[in-house]
Short mmCIF file of C-alpha atoms in Angstrom, two decimals:
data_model
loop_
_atom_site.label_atom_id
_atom_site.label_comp_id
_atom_site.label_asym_id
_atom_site.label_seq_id
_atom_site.Cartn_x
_atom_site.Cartn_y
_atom_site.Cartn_z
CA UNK A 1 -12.38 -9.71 -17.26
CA UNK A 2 -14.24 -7.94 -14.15
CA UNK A 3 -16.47 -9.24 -12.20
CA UNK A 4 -18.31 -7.09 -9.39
CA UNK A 5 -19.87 -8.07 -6.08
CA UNK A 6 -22.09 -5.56 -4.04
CA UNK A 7 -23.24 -6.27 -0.83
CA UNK A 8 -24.94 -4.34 1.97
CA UNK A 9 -23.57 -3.85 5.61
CA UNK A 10 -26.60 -2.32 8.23
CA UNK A 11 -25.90 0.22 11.00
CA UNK A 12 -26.08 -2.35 13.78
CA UNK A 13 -23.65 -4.01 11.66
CA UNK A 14 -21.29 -1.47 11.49
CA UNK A 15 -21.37 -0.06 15.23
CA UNK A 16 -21.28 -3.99 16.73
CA UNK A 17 -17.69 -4.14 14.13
CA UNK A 18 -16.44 -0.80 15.66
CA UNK A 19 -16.98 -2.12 19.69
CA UNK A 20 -15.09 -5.12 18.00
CA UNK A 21 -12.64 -2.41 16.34
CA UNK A 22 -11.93 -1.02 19.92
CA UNK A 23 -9.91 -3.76 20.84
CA UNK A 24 -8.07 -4.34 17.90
CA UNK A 25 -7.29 -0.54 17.85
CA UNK A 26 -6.04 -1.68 21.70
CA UNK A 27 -3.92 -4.59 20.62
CA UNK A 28 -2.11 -2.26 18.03
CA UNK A 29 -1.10 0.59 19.93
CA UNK A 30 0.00 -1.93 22.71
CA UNK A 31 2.27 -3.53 19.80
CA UNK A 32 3.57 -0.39 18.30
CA UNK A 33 4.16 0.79 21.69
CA UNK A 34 6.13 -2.57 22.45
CA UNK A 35 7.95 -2.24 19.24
CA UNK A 36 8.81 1.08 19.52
CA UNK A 37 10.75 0.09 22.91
CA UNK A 38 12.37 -2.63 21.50
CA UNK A 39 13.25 -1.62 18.59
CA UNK A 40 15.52 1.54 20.89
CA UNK A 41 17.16 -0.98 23.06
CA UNK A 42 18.07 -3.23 19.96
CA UNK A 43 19.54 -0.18 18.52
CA UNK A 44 21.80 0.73 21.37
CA UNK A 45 23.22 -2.60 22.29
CA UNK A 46 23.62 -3.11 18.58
CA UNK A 47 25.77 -0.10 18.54
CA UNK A 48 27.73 -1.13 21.43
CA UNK A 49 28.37 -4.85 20.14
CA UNK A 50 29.72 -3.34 17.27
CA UNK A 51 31.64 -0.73 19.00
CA UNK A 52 33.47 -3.51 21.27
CA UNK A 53 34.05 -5.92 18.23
CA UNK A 54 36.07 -3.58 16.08
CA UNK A 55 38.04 -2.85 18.99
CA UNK A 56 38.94 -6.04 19.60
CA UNK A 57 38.99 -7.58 15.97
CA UNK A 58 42.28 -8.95 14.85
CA UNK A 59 43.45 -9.36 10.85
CA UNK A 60 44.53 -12.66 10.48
CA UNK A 61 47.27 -12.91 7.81
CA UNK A 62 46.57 -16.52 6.18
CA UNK A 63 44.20 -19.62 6.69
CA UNK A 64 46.56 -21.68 5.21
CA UNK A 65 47.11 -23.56 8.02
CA UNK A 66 45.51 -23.51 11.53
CA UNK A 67 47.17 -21.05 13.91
CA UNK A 68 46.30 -21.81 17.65
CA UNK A 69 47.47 -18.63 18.61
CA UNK A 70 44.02 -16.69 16.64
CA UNK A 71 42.21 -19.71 18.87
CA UNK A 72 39.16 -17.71 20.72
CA UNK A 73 40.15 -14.65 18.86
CA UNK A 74 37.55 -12.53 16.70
CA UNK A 75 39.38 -12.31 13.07
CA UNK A 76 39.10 -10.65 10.24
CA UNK A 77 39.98 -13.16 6.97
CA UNK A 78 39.65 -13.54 3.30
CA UNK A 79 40.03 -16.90 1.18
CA UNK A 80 38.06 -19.09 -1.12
CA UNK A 81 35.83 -21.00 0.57
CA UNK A 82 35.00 -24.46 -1.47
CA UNK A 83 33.98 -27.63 -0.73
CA UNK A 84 34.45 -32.03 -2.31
CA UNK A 85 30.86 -32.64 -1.28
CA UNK A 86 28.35 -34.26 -3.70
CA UNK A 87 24.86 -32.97 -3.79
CA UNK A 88 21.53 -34.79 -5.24
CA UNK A 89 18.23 -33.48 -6.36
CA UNK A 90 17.09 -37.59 -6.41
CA UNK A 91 14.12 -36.53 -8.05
CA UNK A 92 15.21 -34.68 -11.20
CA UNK A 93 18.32 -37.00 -11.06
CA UNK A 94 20.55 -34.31 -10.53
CA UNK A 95 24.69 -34.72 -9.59
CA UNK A 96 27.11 -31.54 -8.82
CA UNK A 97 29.95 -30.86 -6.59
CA UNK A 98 28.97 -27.96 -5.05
CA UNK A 99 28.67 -25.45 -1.91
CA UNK A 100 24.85 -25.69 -2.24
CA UNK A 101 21.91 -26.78 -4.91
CA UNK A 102 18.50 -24.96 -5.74
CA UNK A 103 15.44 -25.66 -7.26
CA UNK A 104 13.04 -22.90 -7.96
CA UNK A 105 9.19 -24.10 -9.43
CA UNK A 106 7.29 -21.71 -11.40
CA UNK A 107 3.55 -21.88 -12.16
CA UNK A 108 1.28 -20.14 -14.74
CA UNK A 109 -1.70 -19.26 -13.17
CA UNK A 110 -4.69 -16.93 -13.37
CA UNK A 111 -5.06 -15.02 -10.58
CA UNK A 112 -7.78 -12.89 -8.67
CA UNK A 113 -7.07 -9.43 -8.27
CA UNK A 114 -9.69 -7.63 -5.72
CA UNK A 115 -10.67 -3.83 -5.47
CA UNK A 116 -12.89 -2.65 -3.24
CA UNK A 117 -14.97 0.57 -3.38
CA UNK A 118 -17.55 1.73 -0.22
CA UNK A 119 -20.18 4.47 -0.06
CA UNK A 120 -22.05 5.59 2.84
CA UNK A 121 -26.10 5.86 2.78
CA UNK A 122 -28.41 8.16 4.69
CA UNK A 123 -29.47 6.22 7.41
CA UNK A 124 -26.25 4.38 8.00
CA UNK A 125 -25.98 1.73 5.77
CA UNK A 126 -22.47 1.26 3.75
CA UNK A 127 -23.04 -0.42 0.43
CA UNK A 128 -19.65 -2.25 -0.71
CA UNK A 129 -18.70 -2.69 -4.74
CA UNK A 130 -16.00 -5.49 -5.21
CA UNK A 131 -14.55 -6.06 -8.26
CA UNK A 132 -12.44 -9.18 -9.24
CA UNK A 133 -10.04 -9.12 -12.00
CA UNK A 134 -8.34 -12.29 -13.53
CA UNK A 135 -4.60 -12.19 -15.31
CA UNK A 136 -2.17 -14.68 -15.99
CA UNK A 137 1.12 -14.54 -14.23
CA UNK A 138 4.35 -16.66 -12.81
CA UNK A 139 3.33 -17.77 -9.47
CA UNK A 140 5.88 -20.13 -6.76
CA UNK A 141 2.50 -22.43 -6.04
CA UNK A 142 -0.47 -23.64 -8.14
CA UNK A 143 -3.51 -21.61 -7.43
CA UNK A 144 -7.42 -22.69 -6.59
CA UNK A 145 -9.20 -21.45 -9.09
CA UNK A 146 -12.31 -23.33 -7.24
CA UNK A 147 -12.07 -20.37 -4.65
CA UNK A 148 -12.13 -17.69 -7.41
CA UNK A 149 -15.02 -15.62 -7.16
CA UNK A 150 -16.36 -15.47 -10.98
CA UNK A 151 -17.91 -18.74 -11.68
CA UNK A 152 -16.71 -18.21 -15.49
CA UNK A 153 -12.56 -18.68 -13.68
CA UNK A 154 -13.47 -21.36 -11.01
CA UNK A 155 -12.60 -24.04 -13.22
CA UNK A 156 -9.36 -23.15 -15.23
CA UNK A 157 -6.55 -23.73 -13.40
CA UNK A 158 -4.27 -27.06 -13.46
CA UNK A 159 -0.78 -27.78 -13.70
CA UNK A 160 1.19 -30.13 -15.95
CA UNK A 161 3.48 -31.23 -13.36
CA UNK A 162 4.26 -30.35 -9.42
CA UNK A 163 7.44 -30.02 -7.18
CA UNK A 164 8.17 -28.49 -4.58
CA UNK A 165 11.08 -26.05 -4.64
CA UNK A 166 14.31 -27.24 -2.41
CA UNK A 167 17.38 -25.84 -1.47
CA UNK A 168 20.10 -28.44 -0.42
CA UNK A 169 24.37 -27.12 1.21
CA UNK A 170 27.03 -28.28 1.43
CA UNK A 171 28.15 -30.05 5.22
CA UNK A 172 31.85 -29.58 4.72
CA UNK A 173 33.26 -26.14 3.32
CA UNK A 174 36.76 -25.09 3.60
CA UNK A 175 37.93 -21.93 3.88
CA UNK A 176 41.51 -22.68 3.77
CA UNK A 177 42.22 -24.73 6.46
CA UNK A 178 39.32 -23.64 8.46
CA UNK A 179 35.54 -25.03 8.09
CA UNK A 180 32.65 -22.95 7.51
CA UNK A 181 30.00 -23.17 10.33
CA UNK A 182 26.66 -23.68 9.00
CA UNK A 183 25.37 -20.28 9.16
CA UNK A 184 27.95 -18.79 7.23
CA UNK A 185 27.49 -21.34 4.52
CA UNK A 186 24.05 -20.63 4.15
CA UNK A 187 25.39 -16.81 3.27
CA UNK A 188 27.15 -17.67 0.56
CA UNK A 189 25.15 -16.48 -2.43
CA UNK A 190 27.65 -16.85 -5.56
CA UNK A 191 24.98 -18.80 -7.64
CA UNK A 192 25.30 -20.26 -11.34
CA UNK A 193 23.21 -22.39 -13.22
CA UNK A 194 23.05 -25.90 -13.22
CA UNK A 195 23.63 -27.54 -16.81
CA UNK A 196 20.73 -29.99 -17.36
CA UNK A 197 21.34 -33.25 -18.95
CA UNK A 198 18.68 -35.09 -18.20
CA UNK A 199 17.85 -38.76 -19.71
CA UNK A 200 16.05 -39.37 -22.99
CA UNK A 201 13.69 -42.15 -21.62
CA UNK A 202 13.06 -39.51 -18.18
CA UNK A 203 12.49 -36.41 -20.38
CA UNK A 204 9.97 -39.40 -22.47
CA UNK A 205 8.09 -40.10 -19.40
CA UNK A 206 7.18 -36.76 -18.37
CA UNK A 207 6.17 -35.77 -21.79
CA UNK A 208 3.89 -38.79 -21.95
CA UNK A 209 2.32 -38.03 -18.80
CA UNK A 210 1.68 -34.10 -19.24
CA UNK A 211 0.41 -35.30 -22.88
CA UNK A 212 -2.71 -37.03 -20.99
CA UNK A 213 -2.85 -34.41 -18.89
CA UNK A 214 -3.43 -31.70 -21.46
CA UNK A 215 -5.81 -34.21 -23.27
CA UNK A 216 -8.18 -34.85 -20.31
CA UNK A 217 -8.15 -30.92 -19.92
CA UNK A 218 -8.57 -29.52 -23.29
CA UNK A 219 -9.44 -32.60 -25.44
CA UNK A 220 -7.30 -34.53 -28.12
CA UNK A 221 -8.40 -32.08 -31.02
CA UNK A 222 -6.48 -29.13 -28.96
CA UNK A 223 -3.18 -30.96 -29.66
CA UNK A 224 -0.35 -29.12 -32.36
CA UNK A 225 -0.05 -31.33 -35.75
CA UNK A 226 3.32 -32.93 -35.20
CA UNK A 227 5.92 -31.51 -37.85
CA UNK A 228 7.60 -33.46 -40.54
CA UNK A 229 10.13 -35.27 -39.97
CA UNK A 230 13.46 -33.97 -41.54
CA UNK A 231 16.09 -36.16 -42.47
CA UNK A 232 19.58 -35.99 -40.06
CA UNK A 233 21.85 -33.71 -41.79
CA UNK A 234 25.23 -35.64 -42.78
CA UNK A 235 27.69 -35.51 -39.94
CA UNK A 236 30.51 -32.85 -41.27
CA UNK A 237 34.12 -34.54 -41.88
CA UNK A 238 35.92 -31.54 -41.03
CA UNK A 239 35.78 -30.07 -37.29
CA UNK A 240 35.91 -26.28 -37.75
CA UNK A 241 37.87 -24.29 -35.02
CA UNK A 242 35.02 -22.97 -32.35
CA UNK A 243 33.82 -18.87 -32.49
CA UNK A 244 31.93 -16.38 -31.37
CA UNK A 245 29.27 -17.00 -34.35
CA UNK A 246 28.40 -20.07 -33.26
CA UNK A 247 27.73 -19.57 -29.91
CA UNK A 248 25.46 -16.65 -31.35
CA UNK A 249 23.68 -19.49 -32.85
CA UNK A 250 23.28 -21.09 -30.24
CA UNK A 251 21.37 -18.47 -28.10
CA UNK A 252 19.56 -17.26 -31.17
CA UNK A 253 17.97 -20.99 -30.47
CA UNK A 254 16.98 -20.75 -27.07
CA UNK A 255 13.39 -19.35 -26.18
CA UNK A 256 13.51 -16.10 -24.63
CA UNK A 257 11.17 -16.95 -21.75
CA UNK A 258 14.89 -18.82 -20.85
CA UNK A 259 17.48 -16.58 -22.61
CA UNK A 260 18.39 -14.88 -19.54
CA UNK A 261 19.24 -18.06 -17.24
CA UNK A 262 20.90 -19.93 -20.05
CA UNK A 263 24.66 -18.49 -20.23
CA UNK A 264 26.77 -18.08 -23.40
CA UNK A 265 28.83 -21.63 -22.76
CA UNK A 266 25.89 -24.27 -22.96
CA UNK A 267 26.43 -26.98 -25.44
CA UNK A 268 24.29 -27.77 -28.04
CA UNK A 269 23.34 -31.26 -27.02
CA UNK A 270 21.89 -29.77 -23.73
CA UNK A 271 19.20 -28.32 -25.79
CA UNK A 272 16.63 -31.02 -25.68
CA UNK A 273 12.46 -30.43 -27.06
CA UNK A 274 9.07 -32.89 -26.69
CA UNK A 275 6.10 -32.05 -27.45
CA UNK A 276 5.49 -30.92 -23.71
CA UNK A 277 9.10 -31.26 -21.97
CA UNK A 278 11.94 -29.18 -23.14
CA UNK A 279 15.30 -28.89 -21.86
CA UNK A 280 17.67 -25.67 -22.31
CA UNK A 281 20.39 -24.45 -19.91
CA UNK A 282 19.62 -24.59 -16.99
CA UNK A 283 15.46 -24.75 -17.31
CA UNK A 284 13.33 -27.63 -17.32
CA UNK A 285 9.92 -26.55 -19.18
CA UNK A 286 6.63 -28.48 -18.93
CA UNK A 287 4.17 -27.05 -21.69
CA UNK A 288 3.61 -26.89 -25.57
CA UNK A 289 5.77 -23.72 -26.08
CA UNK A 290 8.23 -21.50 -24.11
CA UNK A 291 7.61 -18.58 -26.51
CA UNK A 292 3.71 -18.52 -25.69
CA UNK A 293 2.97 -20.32 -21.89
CA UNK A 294 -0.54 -21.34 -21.76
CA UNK A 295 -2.11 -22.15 -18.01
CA UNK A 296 -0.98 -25.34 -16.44
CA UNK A 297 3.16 -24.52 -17.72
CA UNK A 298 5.51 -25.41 -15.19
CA UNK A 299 8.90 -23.70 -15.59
CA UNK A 300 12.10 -25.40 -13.22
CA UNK A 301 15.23 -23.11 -12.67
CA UNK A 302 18.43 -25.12 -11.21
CA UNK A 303 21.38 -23.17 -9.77
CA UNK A 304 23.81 -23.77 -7.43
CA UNK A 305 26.63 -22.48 -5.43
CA UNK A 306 30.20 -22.43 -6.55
CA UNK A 307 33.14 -22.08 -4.60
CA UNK A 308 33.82 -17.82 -3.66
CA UNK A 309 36.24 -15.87 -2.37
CA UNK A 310 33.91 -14.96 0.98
CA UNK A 311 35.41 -12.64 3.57
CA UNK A 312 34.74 -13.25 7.30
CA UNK A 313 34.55 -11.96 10.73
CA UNK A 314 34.04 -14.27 13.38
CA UNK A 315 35.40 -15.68 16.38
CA UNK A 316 38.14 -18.66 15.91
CA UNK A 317 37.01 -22.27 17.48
CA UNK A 318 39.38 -24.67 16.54
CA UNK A 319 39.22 -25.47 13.39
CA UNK A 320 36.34 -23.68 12.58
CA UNK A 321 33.96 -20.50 13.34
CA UNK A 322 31.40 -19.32 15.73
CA UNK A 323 29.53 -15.71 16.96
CA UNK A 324 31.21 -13.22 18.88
CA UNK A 325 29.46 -12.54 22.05
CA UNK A 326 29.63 -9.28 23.37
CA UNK A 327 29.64 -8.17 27.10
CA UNK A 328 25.95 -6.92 26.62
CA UNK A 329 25.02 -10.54 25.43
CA UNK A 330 24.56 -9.52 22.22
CA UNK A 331 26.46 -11.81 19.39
CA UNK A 332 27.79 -11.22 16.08
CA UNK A 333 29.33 -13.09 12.53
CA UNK A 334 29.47 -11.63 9.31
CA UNK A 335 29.92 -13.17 6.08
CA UNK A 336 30.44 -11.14 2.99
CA UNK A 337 31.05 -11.99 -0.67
CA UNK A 338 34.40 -11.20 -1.93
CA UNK A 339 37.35 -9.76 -0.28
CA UNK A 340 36.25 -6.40 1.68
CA UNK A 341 38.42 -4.58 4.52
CA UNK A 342 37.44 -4.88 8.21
CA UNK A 343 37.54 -1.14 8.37
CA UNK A 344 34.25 -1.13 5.34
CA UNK A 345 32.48 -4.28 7.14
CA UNK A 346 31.97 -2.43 10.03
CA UNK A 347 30.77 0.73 8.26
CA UNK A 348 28.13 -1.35 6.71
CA UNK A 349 27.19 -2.49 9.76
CA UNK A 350 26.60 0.39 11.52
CA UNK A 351 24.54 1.60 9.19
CA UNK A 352 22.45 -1.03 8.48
CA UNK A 353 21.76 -1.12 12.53
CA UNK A 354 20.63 2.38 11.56
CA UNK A 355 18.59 1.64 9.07
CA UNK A 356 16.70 -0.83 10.76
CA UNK A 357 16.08 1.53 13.19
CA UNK A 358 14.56 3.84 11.24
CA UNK A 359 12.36 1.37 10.03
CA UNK A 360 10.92 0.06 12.94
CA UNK A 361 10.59 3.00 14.03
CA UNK A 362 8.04 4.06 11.35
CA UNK A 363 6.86 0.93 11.77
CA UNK A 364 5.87 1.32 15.10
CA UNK A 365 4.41 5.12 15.10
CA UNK A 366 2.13 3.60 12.43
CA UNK A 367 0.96 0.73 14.47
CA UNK A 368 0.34 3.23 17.29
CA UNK A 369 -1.48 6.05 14.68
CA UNK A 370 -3.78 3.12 13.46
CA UNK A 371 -4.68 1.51 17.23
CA UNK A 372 -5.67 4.63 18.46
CA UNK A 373 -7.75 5.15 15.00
CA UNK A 374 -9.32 1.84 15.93
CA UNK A 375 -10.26 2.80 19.03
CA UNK A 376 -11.36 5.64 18.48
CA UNK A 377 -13.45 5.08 15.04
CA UNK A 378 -16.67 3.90 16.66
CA UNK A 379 -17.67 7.83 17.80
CA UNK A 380 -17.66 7.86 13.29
CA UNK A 381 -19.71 5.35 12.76
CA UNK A 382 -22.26 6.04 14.91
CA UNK A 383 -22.84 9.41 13.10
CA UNK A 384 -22.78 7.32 9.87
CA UNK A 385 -26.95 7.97 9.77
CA UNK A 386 -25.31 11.09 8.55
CA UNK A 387 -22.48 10.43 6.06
CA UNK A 388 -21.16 14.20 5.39
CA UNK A 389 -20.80 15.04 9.41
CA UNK A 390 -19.19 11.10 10.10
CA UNK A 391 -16.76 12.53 7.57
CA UNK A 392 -15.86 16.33 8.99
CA UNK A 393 -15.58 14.25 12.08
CA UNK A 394 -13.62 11.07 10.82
CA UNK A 395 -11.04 13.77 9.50
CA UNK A 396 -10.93 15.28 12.59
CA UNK A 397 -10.44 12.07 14.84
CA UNK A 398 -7.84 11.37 11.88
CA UNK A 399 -5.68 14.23 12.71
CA UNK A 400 -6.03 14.01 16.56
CA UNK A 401 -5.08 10.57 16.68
CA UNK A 402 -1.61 11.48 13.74
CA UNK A 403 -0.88 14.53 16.50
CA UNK A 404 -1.15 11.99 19.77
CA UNK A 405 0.50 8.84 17.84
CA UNK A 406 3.54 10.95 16.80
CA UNK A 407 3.40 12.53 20.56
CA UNK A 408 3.12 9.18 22.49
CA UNK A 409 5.45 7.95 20.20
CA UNK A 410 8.18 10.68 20.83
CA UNK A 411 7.85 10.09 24.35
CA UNK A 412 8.15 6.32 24.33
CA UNK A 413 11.69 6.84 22.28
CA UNK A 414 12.52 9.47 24.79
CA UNK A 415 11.96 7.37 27.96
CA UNK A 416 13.39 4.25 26.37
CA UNK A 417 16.58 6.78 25.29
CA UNK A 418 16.85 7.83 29.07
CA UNK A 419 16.64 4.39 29.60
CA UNK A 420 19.44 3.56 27.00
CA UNK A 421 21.33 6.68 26.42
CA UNK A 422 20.34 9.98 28.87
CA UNK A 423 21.17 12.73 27.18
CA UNK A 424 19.22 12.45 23.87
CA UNK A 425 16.44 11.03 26.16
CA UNK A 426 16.02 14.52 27.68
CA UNK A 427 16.55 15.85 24.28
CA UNK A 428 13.80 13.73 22.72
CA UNK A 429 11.28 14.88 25.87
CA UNK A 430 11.80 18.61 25.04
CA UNK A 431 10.93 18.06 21.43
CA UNK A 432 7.61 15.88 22.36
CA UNK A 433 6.55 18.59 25.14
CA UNK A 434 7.33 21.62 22.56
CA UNK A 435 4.72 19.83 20.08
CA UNK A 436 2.12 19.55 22.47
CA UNK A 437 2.73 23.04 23.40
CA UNK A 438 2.17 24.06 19.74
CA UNK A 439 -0.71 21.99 19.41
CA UNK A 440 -2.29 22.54 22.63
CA UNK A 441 -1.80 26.20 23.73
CA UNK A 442 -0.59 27.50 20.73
CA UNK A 443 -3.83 26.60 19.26
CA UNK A 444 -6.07 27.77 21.76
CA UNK A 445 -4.47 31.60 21.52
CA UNK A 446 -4.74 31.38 17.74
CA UNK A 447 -8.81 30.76 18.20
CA UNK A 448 -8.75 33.55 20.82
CA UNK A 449 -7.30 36.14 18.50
CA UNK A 450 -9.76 35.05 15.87
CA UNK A 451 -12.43 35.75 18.02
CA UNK A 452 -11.48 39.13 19.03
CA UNK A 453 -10.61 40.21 15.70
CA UNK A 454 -14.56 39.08 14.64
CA UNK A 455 -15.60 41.38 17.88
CA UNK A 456 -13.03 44.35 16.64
CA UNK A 457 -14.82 44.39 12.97
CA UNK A 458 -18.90 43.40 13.39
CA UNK A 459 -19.14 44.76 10.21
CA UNK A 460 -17.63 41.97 8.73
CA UNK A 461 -20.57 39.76 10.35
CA UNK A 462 -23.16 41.24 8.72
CA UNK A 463 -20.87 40.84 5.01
#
């Protein structure tokens, strides 16, 4: 299933893209410059916010009942937090009490994979192989196949049904006599699945509809034989006592392209199966069979949010929540599932501010590495008429630029530390003038003593 492309890129081609590379190469080490400053202030007055909020953080004993005396005060607290409100998916007809309601859409798609391959000519053309490779997957949107590249794929996408995924919460949560603000509801991530029991003449409808569907794709000849119809099994008389077998049974039933979202507990009558619809747990499936999904299958996962034990910190308003803002402006509210000490919140904190530093961080001496690689790529291409010296020199302008990125880099964390925080500052300027020592001077001698050691043995010259 590969399908190649090769096309042909002239040297004018190439040099007027490198002028063009210049100031994109610009841009980026402007932005990982930026970044890189940023990213050292964040850090700091992250630090400090924390710093100043467990100082001042209070435990508050119970939420039973509103205390004006934590009023304005940042608190520490664990309870339940659940809610009475009612919420509606109106177009899958959909009914739970709960903190919040998902909807999650799967497509099965083919999809273009692309892998490109250059090679440099004598004279300073670049000839470019593409190859496009097709494969069949889950996706969260339908895919164009009319943009695919392979004429033989442009045409075999479609979907048996569309929806867009949704998310709905909750307005009023409790968290014992307090309300949840709305950001802190949004963090509450203790999800389960949503039961389906859709109706019979709904389920009918949709089955009808991706029944044309499939016919005006594939043709009425491409449609299963329908199975013979059995005869209802008597009803039994005597209700045996419920166990673990027949659960087994149960799950034994359900398809395992939905085994792992359907839990133990769901009743037999949820299980529900069309031709094209079926029903199970907590998935709604559009498509012949679960077991084998053909292109155009639509799979629809419900969840929702059930009422937690959360823990919070955040500063009391009334009868409810908001941020903490610290004396460097900088604000802060934590949510966390389940009950966890004050003592292990911040902990986690701090070094998750540290961890996010890190990663800008690399983030940013990349961005800087690559500008400056931009900028400097067009002396490479224009010795591309030659493709083996562009490359001795390429590798060259490659290191240079790593040695100068990490360098300008070092010094932008340094200044933005003296800035910040002094005393690493001038710790983080050593470092970044001892590597340009080593690379500059140190480097130099080393060539020197090579030199003089060729001038010591001419013998060797002659070798």
């Amino acid at each position: 299933m590969a399908y190649q492309e090769t096309t042909t890129r002239g040297y004018g081609q190439r040099v007027g893209s490198s002028f063009k590379g210049i100031a994109g190469g610009f841009i980026l080490f402007c932005l990982g410059t930026a970044l890189l400053w940023w990213n050292e202030g964040r850090a700091v007055k992250t630090d400090k916010m924390l710093n100043e909020a467990e100082k001042v953080a209070v435990e508050m004993e119970t939420v039973s009942k509103i205390n004006p005396e934590y009023d304005g005060e940042l608190v520490h607290a664990s309870a339940v937090a659940t809610t009475q409100d009612s919420l509606t998916d109106a177009e899958f007809g959909l009914g739970v009490r709960a903190i919040g309601l998902q909807r999650r859409v799967e497509y099965y798609q083919w999809v273009e994979h692309e892998h490109s391959e250059s090679k440099d000519k004598l004279g300073g053309k670049q000839e470019i192989v593409t190859t496009y490779t097709y494969s069949m997957e889950w996706v969260s949107r339908p895919v164009q196949s009319s943009q695919f590249h392979d004429p033989a794929f442009q045409s075999k996408n479609y979907v048996l049904y569309t929806a867009e995924d949704s998310r709905q919460w909750a307005e009023n949560v409790t968290f014992g006599a307090y309300r949840l603000n709305e950001n802190q509801i949004h963090g509450i991530r203790s999800m389960e699945p949503v039961i389906l029991d859709l109706a019979d003449n709904q389920l009918k409808a949709w089955d009808k509809a991706c029944r044309d569907i499939h016919i005006r794709i594939h043709g009425a000849g491409s449609l299963a034989p329908a199975p013979p119809v059995a005869k209802p099994a008597p009803k039994p008389v005597v209700v045996a006592k419920a166990d673990s077998t027949a659960s087994d049974s149960l799950i034994a039933t359900v398809p395992d392209s939905v085994k792992t979202v359907v839990p133990d507990s769901v009743p037999q009558e949820n299980k529900r199966d069309y031709d094209f619809v079926h029903q199970a747990g907590n998935v709604l499936y559009f498509g012949q069979s679960t077991n084998s999904p053909q292109v155009g299958d639509v799979r629809i996962t419900f969840e929702k949010v059930v009422p937690a034990m959360v823990t919070v910190i955040a500063k009391v308003s009334g009868d409810t929540f908001k941020s903490y803002k610290a004396k460097n402006g900088k604000t802060f509210s934590v949510l966390r599932m389940g009950k966890q000490d004050m003592d292990e919140i911040f902990e986690s904190e701090h070094s998750q501010n540290t961890l996010f530093l890190w990663i800008w961080r690399i983030v940013g001496i990349m961005l800087v590495i690559l500008g400056l690689k931009g900028i400097f790529n067009i002396v490479v291409t224009l010795l591309k008429v030659v493709p083996f010296i562009a490359n001795i020199v390429g590798w060259g302008i490659g290191v240079v630029c790593t040695v100068v990125g990490l360098v300008w880099s070092l010094i932008i964390i340094a200044i933005a530390w003296l800035f910040y925080r002094p005393l690493l500052g001038i710790a983080l300027l050593a470092l970044a003038a001892f590597l340009v020592w080593v690379f500059a001077f140190k480097g130099k001698d080393k060539l020197k003593e090579l030199a003089q050691r060729g001038k010591a043995q001419p013998g060797l010259q002659n070798v």
